[in-house]
PDB file of C-alpha atoms in Angstrom:
ATOM      1  CA  MET O   1     190.175  58.670  54.919  1.00 55.00           C
ATOM      2  CA  SER O   2     192.072  61.276  52.160  1.00 77.00           C
ATOM      3  CA  GLN O   3     191.010  64.959  52.425  1.00 90.00           C
ATOM      4  CA  ILE O   4     188.647  66.445  49.863  1.00 96.00           C
ATOM      5  CA  ARG O   5     190.108  68.593  47.923  1.00 97.00           C
ATOM      6  CA  VAL O   6     187.519  71.874  47.154  1.00 98.00           C
ATOM      7  CA  VAL O   7     187.402  74.570  44.887  1.00 98.00           C
ATOM      8  CA  ILE O   8     185.434  77.479  45.306  1.00 98.00           C
ATOM      9  CA  ALA O   9     183.699  80.149  43.159  1.00 97.00           C
ATOM     10  CA  ASP O  10     182.365  83.192  43.862  1.00 96.00           C
ATOM     11  CA  ASP O  11     183.141  87.032  42.694  1.00 94.00           C
ATOM     12  CA  ASP O  12     182.629  88.320  46.382  1.00 93.00           C
ATOM     13  CA  VAL O  13     186.359  88.061  47.419  1.00 94.00           C
ATOM     14  CA  LEU O  14     185.282  88.310  51.752  1.00 93.00           C
ATOM     15  CA  LEU O  15     183.231  85.231  50.830  1.00 92.00           C
ATOM     16  CA  ARG O  16     185.525  83.413  49.015  1.00 95.00           C
ATOM     17  CA  GLU O  17     188.652  83.930  50.657  1.00 95.00           C
ATOM     18  CA  GLY O  18     186.459  83.256  53.849  1.00 93.00           C
ATOM     19  CA  LEU O  19     184.498  80.544  53.549  1.00 94.00           C
ATOM     20  CA  ALA O  20     188.166  78.661  51.872  1.00 96.00           C
ATOM     21  CA  SER O  21     190.139  79.975  55.220  1.00 95.00           C
ATOM     22  CA  LEU O  22     186.969  78.343  57.209  1.00 93.00           C
ATOM     23  CA  LEU O  23     187.345  74.797  55.420  1.00 95.00           C
ATOM     24  CA  THR O  24     191.366  74.587  54.939  1.00 96.00           C
ATOM     25  CA  GLN O  25     190.829  75.278  59.276  1.00 94.00           C
ATOM     26  CA  ALA O  26     187.898  71.926  59.312  1.00 93.00           C
ATOM     27  CA  GLY O  27     190.444  69.561  57.144  1.00 94.00           C
ATOM     28  CA  LEU O  28     189.321  69.858  53.553  1.00 96.00           C
ATOM     29  CA  ASP O  29     192.003  71.008  50.899  1.00 97.00           C
ATOM     30  CA  VAL O  30     190.962  74.038  49.403  1.00 97.00           C
ATOM     31  CA  VAL O  31     192.802  73.519  45.275  1.00 97.00           C
ATOM     32  CA  GLY O  32     191.535  76.468  43.403  1.00 97.00           C
ATOM     33  CA  ARG O  33     189.922  79.614  43.681  1.00 97.00           C
ATOM     34  CA  ALA O  34     187.964  81.137  41.340  1.00 97.00           C
ATOM     35  CA  GLY O  35     186.321  85.328  40.659  1.00 95.00           C
ATOM     36  CA  ASP O  36     183.786  83.390  37.450  1.00 95.00           C
ATOM     37  CA  ALA O  37     182.686  80.984  35.492  1.00 94.00           C
ATOM     38  CA  GLU O  38     185.397  81.445  33.180  1.00 95.00           C
ATOM     39  CA  GLU O  39     188.488  80.667  35.900  1.00 97.00           C
ATOM     40  CA  LEU O  40     186.401  78.358  37.329  1.00 97.00           C
ATOM     41  CA  LEU O  41     186.324  75.840  33.992  1.00 97.00           C
ATOM     42  CA  ALA O  42     190.258  76.730  33.355  1.00 97.00           C
ATOM     43  CA  LEU O  43     190.876  75.702  37.075  1.00 97.00           C
ATOM     44  CA  LEU O  44     189.313  72.576  36.677  1.00 97.00           C
ATOM     45  CA  GLU O  45     191.088  71.819  33.037  1.00 96.00           C
ATOM     46  CA  LYS O  46     194.377  71.990  35.249  1.00 96.00           C
ATOM     47  CA  ASP O  47     193.429  69.878  38.494  1.00 95.00           C
ATOM     48  CA  PRO O  48     189.865  68.497  38.399  1.00 96.00           C
ATOM     49  CA  PRO O  49     188.836  68.396  42.743  1.00 97.00           C
ATOM     50  CA  ASP O  50     186.894  66.208  44.836  1.00 97.00           C
ATOM     51  CA  LEU O  51     183.650  68.894  44.832  1.00 97.00           C
ATOM     52  CA  ALA O  52     182.966  73.005  43.223  1.00 98.00           C
ATOM     53  CA  ILE O  53     181.399  75.109  45.350  1.00 97.00           C
ATOM     54  CA  ILE O  54     179.760  77.897  42.419  1.00 96.00           C
ATOM     55  CA  ASP O  55     178.070  80.449  43.170  1.00 94.00           C
ATOM     56  CA  ILE O  56     174.637  80.564  40.974  1.00 90.00           C
ATOM     57  CA  ARG O  57     175.371  83.970  40.031  1.00 89.00           C
ATOM     58  CA  MET O  58     178.668  85.457  38.871  1.00 90.00           C
ATOM     59  CA  PRO O  59     180.011  88.409  36.390  1.00 90.00           C
ATOM     60  CA  PRO O  60     180.068  88.868  33.457  1.00 88.00           C
ATOM     61  CA  THR O  61     175.830  89.454  33.762  1.00 87.00           C
ATOM     62  CA  TYR O  62     175.238  88.046  36.977  1.00 86.00           C
ATOM     63  CA  THR O  63     172.385  85.610  36.394  1.00 80.00           C
ATOM     64  CA  ALA O  64     172.935  82.024  35.684  1.00 83.00           C
ATOM     65  CA  GLU O  65     176.657  82.173  35.114  1.00 89.00           C
ATOM     66  CA  GLY O  66     177.573  79.478  38.018  1.00 91.00           C
ATOM     67  CA  LEU O  67     174.577  77.303  37.081  1.00 87.00           C
ATOM     68  CA  ASP O  68     175.343  77.612  33.405  1.00 88.00           C
ATOM     69  CA  ALA O  69     179.310  76.250  34.598  1.00 92.00           C
ATOM     70  CA  ALA O  70     178.205  73.619  36.695  1.00 91.00           C
ATOM     71  CA  VAL O  71     175.987  72.019  33.846  1.00 86.00           C
ATOM     72  CA  LYS O  72     179.420  72.025  31.856  1.00 90.00           C
ATOM     73  CA  ILE O  73     181.345  70.746  35.016  1.00 92.00           C
ATOM     74  CA  ARG O  74     178.878  67.945  34.955  1.00 88.00           C
ATOM     75  CA  ASP O  75     179.096  67.377  31.159  1.00 87.00           C
ATOM     76  CA  ARG O  76     182.472  67.588  31.154  1.00 92.00           C
ATOM     77  CA  PHE O  77     184.065  66.455  34.671  1.00 93.00           C
ATOM     78  CA  PRO O  78     181.723  63.850  35.698  1.00 90.00           C
ATOM     79  CA  ASP O  79     184.011  62.421  38.713  1.00 93.00           C
ATOM     80  CA  VAL O  80     183.650  66.290  40.253  1.00 95.00           C
ATOM     81  CA  SER O  81     180.905  66.789  42.960  1.00 94.00           C
ATOM     82  CA  LEU O  82     178.203  69.947  42.541  1.00 94.00           C
ATOM     83  CA  LEU O  83     177.594  71.964  45.513  1.00 94.00           C
ATOM     84  CA  LEU O  84     175.944  75.761  43.465  1.00 91.00           C
ATOM     85  CA  LEU O  85     174.757  78.609  46.476  1.00 93.00           C
ATOM     86  CA  SER O  86     172.649  81.187  46.262  1.00 87.00           C
ATOM     87  CA  ALA O  87     171.650  84.113  47.663  1.00 84.00           C
ATOM     88  CA  HIS O  88     167.306  83.269  47.329  1.00 78.00           C
ATOM     89  CA  VAL O  89     165.742  81.165  46.633  1.00 69.00           C
ATOM     90  CA  GLU O  90     165.593  80.140  42.333  1.00 68.00           C
ATOM     91  CA  VAL O  91     163.278  77.569  41.563  1.00 62.00           C
ATOM     92  CA  ASP O  92     163.751  77.445  38.326  1.00 66.00           C
ATOM     93  CA  HIS O  93     167.955  77.462  38.682  1.00 63.00           C
ATOM     94  CA  ALA O  94     167.339  74.844  40.771  1.00 66.00           C
ATOM     95  CA  LEU O  95     165.104  72.485  38.760  1.00 65.00           C
ATOM     96  CA  GLU O  96     167.994  72.542  35.341  1.00 67.00           C
ATOM     97  CA  LEU O  97     170.683  71.689  38.326  1.00 66.00           C
ATOM     98  CA  LEU O  98     168.687  68.986  39.439  1.00 63.00           C
ATOM     99  CA  ASP O  99     168.368  68.213  35.595  1.00 63.00           C
ATOM    100  CA  SER O 100     171.861  67.589  34.581  1.00 60.00           C
ATOM    101  CA  ALA O 101     172.300  65.313  37.679  1.00 57.00           C
ATOM    102  CA  ASN O 102     170.654  62.224  36.027  1.00 54.00           C
ATOM    103  CA  ASN O 103     171.785  59.147  35.237  1.00 51.00           C
ATOM    104  CA  THR O 104     174.727  60.083  37.786  1.00 57.00           C
ATOM    105  CA  ALA O 105     176.808  58.598  40.817  1.00 55.00           C
ATOM    106  CA  LYS O 106     178.775  62.007  42.030  1.00 78.00           C
ATOM    107  CA  GLY O 107     177.011  63.994  44.590  1.00 86.00           C
ATOM    108  CA  MET O 108     174.926  67.346  43.402  1.00 86.00           C
ATOM    109  CA  GLY O 109     173.758  70.077  46.532  1.00 87.00           C
ATOM    110  CA  TYR O 110     172.238  73.477  46.382  1.00 86.00           C
ATOM    111  CA  LEU O 111     171.606  75.467  49.565  1.00 88.00           C
ATOM    112  CA  LEU O 112     170.849  79.329  50.320  1.00 86.00           C
ATOM    113  CA  LYS O 113     174.077  80.732  51.464  1.00 87.00           C
ATOM    114  CA  SER O 114     172.073  81.602  54.446  1.00 83.00           C
ATOM    115  CA  ARG O 115     172.473  78.158  55.770  1.00 76.00           C
ATOM    116  CA  VAL O 116     176.114  78.290  55.924  1.00 80.00           C
ATOM    117  CA  THR O 117     176.284  79.746  59.591  1.00 80.00           C
ATOM    118  CA  ASP O 118     177.649  76.951  61.494  1.00 81.00           C
ATOM    119  CA  ILE O 119     180.850  75.490  60.161  1.00 85.00           C
ATOM    120  CA  SER O 120     180.538  71.655  61.026  1.00 85.00           C
ATOM    121  CA  ASP O 121     176.841  71.464  59.286  1.00 85.00           C
ATOM    122  CA  PHE O 122     178.480  72.689  56.089  1.00 90.00           C
ATOM    123  CA  VAL O 123     181.240  70.516  56.089  1.00 91.00           C
ATOM    124  CA  SER O 124     179.542  67.470  57.093  1.00 88.00           C
ATOM    125  CA  THR O 125     176.716  69.175  53.901  1.00 90.00           C
ATOM    126  CA  ILE O 126     179.987  68.230  51.722  1.00 94.00           C
ATOM    127  CA  ASP O 127     181.068  65.400  52.925  1.00 92.00           C
ATOM    128  CA  ARG O 128     178.181  63.566  51.410  1.00 89.00           C
ATOM    129  CA  ILE O 129     177.852  65.601  48.642  1.00 91.00           C
ATOM    130  CA  ALA O 130     181.517  64.313  48.171  1.00 93.00           C
ATOM    131  CA  ALA O 131     180.391  60.854  48.882  1.00 90.00           C
ATOM    132  CA  GLY O 132     178.188  61.111  46.489  1.00 86.00           C
ATOM    133  CA  SER O 133     174.458  62.175  47.966  1.00 83.00           C
ATOM    134  CA  SER O 134     172.314  65.196  46.882  1.00 80.00           C
ATOM    135  CA  VAL O 135     171.428  67.901  49.771  1.00 83.00           C
ATOM    136  CA  ILE O 136     168.382  70.432  48.565  1.00 79.00           C
ATOM    137  CA  ASP O 137     167.643  73.113  50.855  1.00 79.00           C
ATOM    138  CA  PRO O 138     165.032  73.301  53.305  1.00 75.00           C
ATOM    139  CA  ALA O 139     163.625  75.979  51.422  1.00 72.00           C
ATOM    140  CA  LEU O 140     163.544  75.049  47.724  1.00 69.00           C
ATOM    141  CA  VAL O 141     162.233  72.288  48.867  1.00 64.00           C
ATOM    142  CA  TYR O 142     159.201  73.931  49.991  1.00 63.00           C
ATOM    143  CA  GLU O 143     158.978  75.792  46.712  1.00 65.00           C
ATOM    144  CA  LEU O 144     158.477  73.301  44.530  1.00 61.00           C
ATOM    145  CA  VAL O 145     156.144  71.530  46.779  1.00 57.00           C
ATOM    146  CA  ALA O 146     153.822  74.868  46.623  1.00 62.00           C
ATOM    147  CA  ALA O 147     153.938  75.073  43.239  1.00 59.00           C
ATOM    148  CA  LYS O 148     152.914  71.671  42.368  1.00 56.00           C
ATOM    149  CA  ARG O 149     149.927  72.382  45.379  1.00 51.00           C
ATOM    150  CA  ARG O 150     149.005  75.454  43.246  1.00 58.00           C
ATOM    151  CA  GLY O 151     148.530  73.552  40.801  1.00 61.00           C
ATOM    152  CA  ASP O 152     150.353  74.980  38.071  1.00 68.00           C
ATOM    153  CA  PRO O 153     151.245  72.186  35.200  1.00 72.00           C
ATOM    154  CA  LEU O 154     154.044  74.162  33.568  1.00 80.00           C
ATOM    155  CA  GLY O 155     155.681  74.583  37.347  1.00 76.00           C
ATOM    156  CA  ALA O 156     157.942  71.524  36.517  1.00 77.00           C
ATOM    157  CA  LEU O 157     159.887  73.104  33.960  1.00 84.00           C
ATOM    158  CA  SER O 158     163.162  74.551  33.925  1.00 82.00           C
ATOM    159  CA  SER O 159     163.835  77.660  32.552  1.00 80.00           C
ATOM    160  CA  ARG O 160     165.720  76.643  29.675  1.00 87.00           C
ATOM    161  CA  GLU O 161     162.648  73.445  29.614  1.00 88.00           C
ATOM    162  CA  ARG O 162     159.844  76.858  29.391  1.00 86.00           C
ATOM    163  CA  ASP O 163     161.988  78.192  26.012  1.00 88.00           C
ATOM    164  CA  VAL O 164     162.357  75.253  24.692  1.00 91.00           C
ATOM    165  CA  LEU O 165     158.458  74.548  25.104  1.00 89.00           C
ATOM    166  CA  THR O 166     157.518  77.776  23.968  1.00 87.00           C
ATOM    167  CA  LEU O 167     159.256  77.927  21.034  1.00 89.00           C
ATOM    168  CA  MET O 168     157.419  74.238  19.356  1.00 87.00           C
ATOM    169  CA  ALA O 169     154.596  76.447  20.414  1.00 84.00           C
ATOM    170  CA  GLU O 170     155.348  78.936  17.392  1.00 77.00           C
ATOM    171  CA  GLY O 171     155.673  75.714  15.706  1.00 76.00           C
ATOM    172  CA  LEU O 172     159.507  75.296  15.427  1.00 82.00           C
ATOM    173  CA  SER O 173     161.130  72.444  13.995  1.00 85.00           C
ATOM    174  CA  ASN O 174     164.007  70.678  17.227  1.00 90.00           C
ATOM    175  CA  ALA O 175     166.536  72.172  14.158  1.00 89.00           C
ATOM    176  CA  GLY O 176     165.178  75.541  14.161  1.00 87.00           C
ATOM    177  CA  ILE O 177     164.547  75.703  18.439  1.00 91.00           C
ATOM    178  CA  GLY O 178     168.712  74.611  18.121  1.00 91.00           C
ATOM    179  CA  ARG O 179     169.267  77.777  16.195  1.00 91.00           C
ATOM    180  CA  ARG O 180     167.205  80.505  18.140  1.00 89.00           C
ATOM    181  CA  LEU O 181     168.364  79.314  21.174  1.00 90.00           C
ATOM    182  CA  TRP O 182     172.313  78.032  20.257  1.00 91.00           C
ATOM    183  CA  ILE O 183     172.655  74.626  21.643  1.00 89.00           C
ATOM    184  CA  THR O 184     172.061  71.439  19.484  1.00 90.00           C
ATOM    185  CA  GLU O 185     169.517  69.724  18.220  1.00 90.00           C
ATOM    186  CA  GLY O 186     170.509  66.658  20.759  1.00 90.00           C
ATOM    187  CA  THR O 187     170.045  68.835  23.428  1.00 90.00           C
ATOM    188  CA  VAL O 188     166.364  70.249  22.214  1.00 91.00           C
ATOM    189  CA  GLU O 189     165.444  66.353  21.611  1.00 91.00           C
ATOM    190  CA  LYS O 190     166.510  65.847  25.883  1.00 90.00           C
ATOM    191  CA  HIS O 191     164.805  68.738  26.663  1.00 91.00           C
ATOM    192  CA  VAL O 192     161.691  68.062  24.677  1.00 91.00           C
ATOM    193  CA  ARG O 193     162.003  64.203  26.327  1.00 89.00           C
ATOM    194  CA  SER O 194     162.704  66.186  29.953  1.00 88.00           C
ATOM    195  CA  ILE O 195     159.051  68.196  28.804  1.00 90.00           C
ATOM    196  CA  LEU O 196     156.479  65.131  27.707  1.00 88.00           C
ATOM    197  CA  THR O 197     158.309  63.276  30.921  1.00 87.00           C
ATOM    198  CA  LYS O 198     157.344  66.069  33.572  1.00 86.00           C
ATOM    199  CA  LEU O 199     153.827  67.355  32.064  1.00 86.00           C
ATOM    200  CA  ASP O 200     152.729  63.157  32.171  1.00 82.00           C
ATOM    201  CA  LEU O 201     152.042  63.290  28.340  1.00 82.00           C
ATOM    202  CA  SER O 202     152.000  59.012  27.909  1.00 72.00           C
ATOM    203  CA  GLU O 203     152.063  57.650  24.368  1.00 69.00           C
ATOM    204  CA  THR O 204     149.427  56.988  22.605  1.00 61.00           C
ATOM    205  CA  ALA O 205     148.661  54.859  19.058  1.00 51.00           C
ATOM    206  CA  ASP O 206     149.280  58.292  17.467  1.00 48.00           C
ATOM    207  CA  ASP O 207     151.493  59.777  19.996  1.00 53.00           C
ATOM    208  CA  HIS O 208     150.934  63.440  19.427  1.00 69.00           C
ATOM    209  CA  ARG O 209     152.283  64.311  22.241  1.00 80.00           C
ATOM    210  CA  ARG O 210     154.729  67.185  21.301  1.00 80.00           C
ATOM    211  CA  VAL O 211     151.092  68.706  19.922  1.00 76.00           C
ATOM    212  CA  ARG O 212     149.247  68.374  23.293  1.00 79.00           C
ATOM    213  CA  ALA O 213     152.154  68.922  25.390  1.00 83.00           C
ATOM    214  CA  VAL O 214     151.574  72.652  23.002  1.00 79.00           C
ATOM    215  CA  ILE O 215     147.964  72.867  23.815  1.00 76.00           C
ATOM    216  CA  LEU O 216     148.416  72.427  27.113  1.00 76.00           C
ATOM    217  CA  TYR O 217     151.217  75.152  27.118  1.00 77.00           C
ATOM    218  CA  LEU O 218     148.726  77.854  25.655  1.00 76.00           C
ATOM    219  CA  ASP O 219     145.804  76.948  27.934  1.00 71.00           C
ATOM    220  CA  THR O 220     148.189  77.693  30.934  1.00 75.00           C
ATOM    221  CA  ILE O 221     149.613  80.591  29.714  1.00 69.00           C
ATOM    222  CA  GLY O 222     146.010  81.763  28.660  1.00 58.00           C
TER     223      GLY O 222
END
């Protein structure tokens, strides 16, 4: 079996270089290192690896640059498996990551950095993701289940889907939402379909699902 080729993206130099050293010692081929999302995407343009390990929060704003890069990678480099690392459980970010994994055979993972304590277990996780499996941190699974049990009808929506639904409630068309969020109308349509599915709004004869979604949103935020 050939070595798994890995790129690591994290602005923390000590963590990035330390992880690269450990993975190299474990037999993986670390072919690139990046300190931000822009540098990561440039590396993949030159030589796409088998798997990219990405910190969710990176410069310049330390919000979701890593997640945004992962979504771009999924679109532009569909053969690259992804493992995102986070210091905290962030349900919205994880949901967006999982949404981007739809209709792809490539692996996807989301782990807390605190889980990276046993290098053999971590390498095993990388092997599984590179082989096409999805690996989700147990703490995240707990939070997702807890949100569902709390009965929050919007709990399954990603942060971007919530943004879209909020603008739907303001009466904006898909084109208007796209202009407000700086995304294409096609991307908005994809988010709307996902929202309707997650809110379990089935088609009816008149099919006013968009209106029903807005009513549900307004009832929830009260």
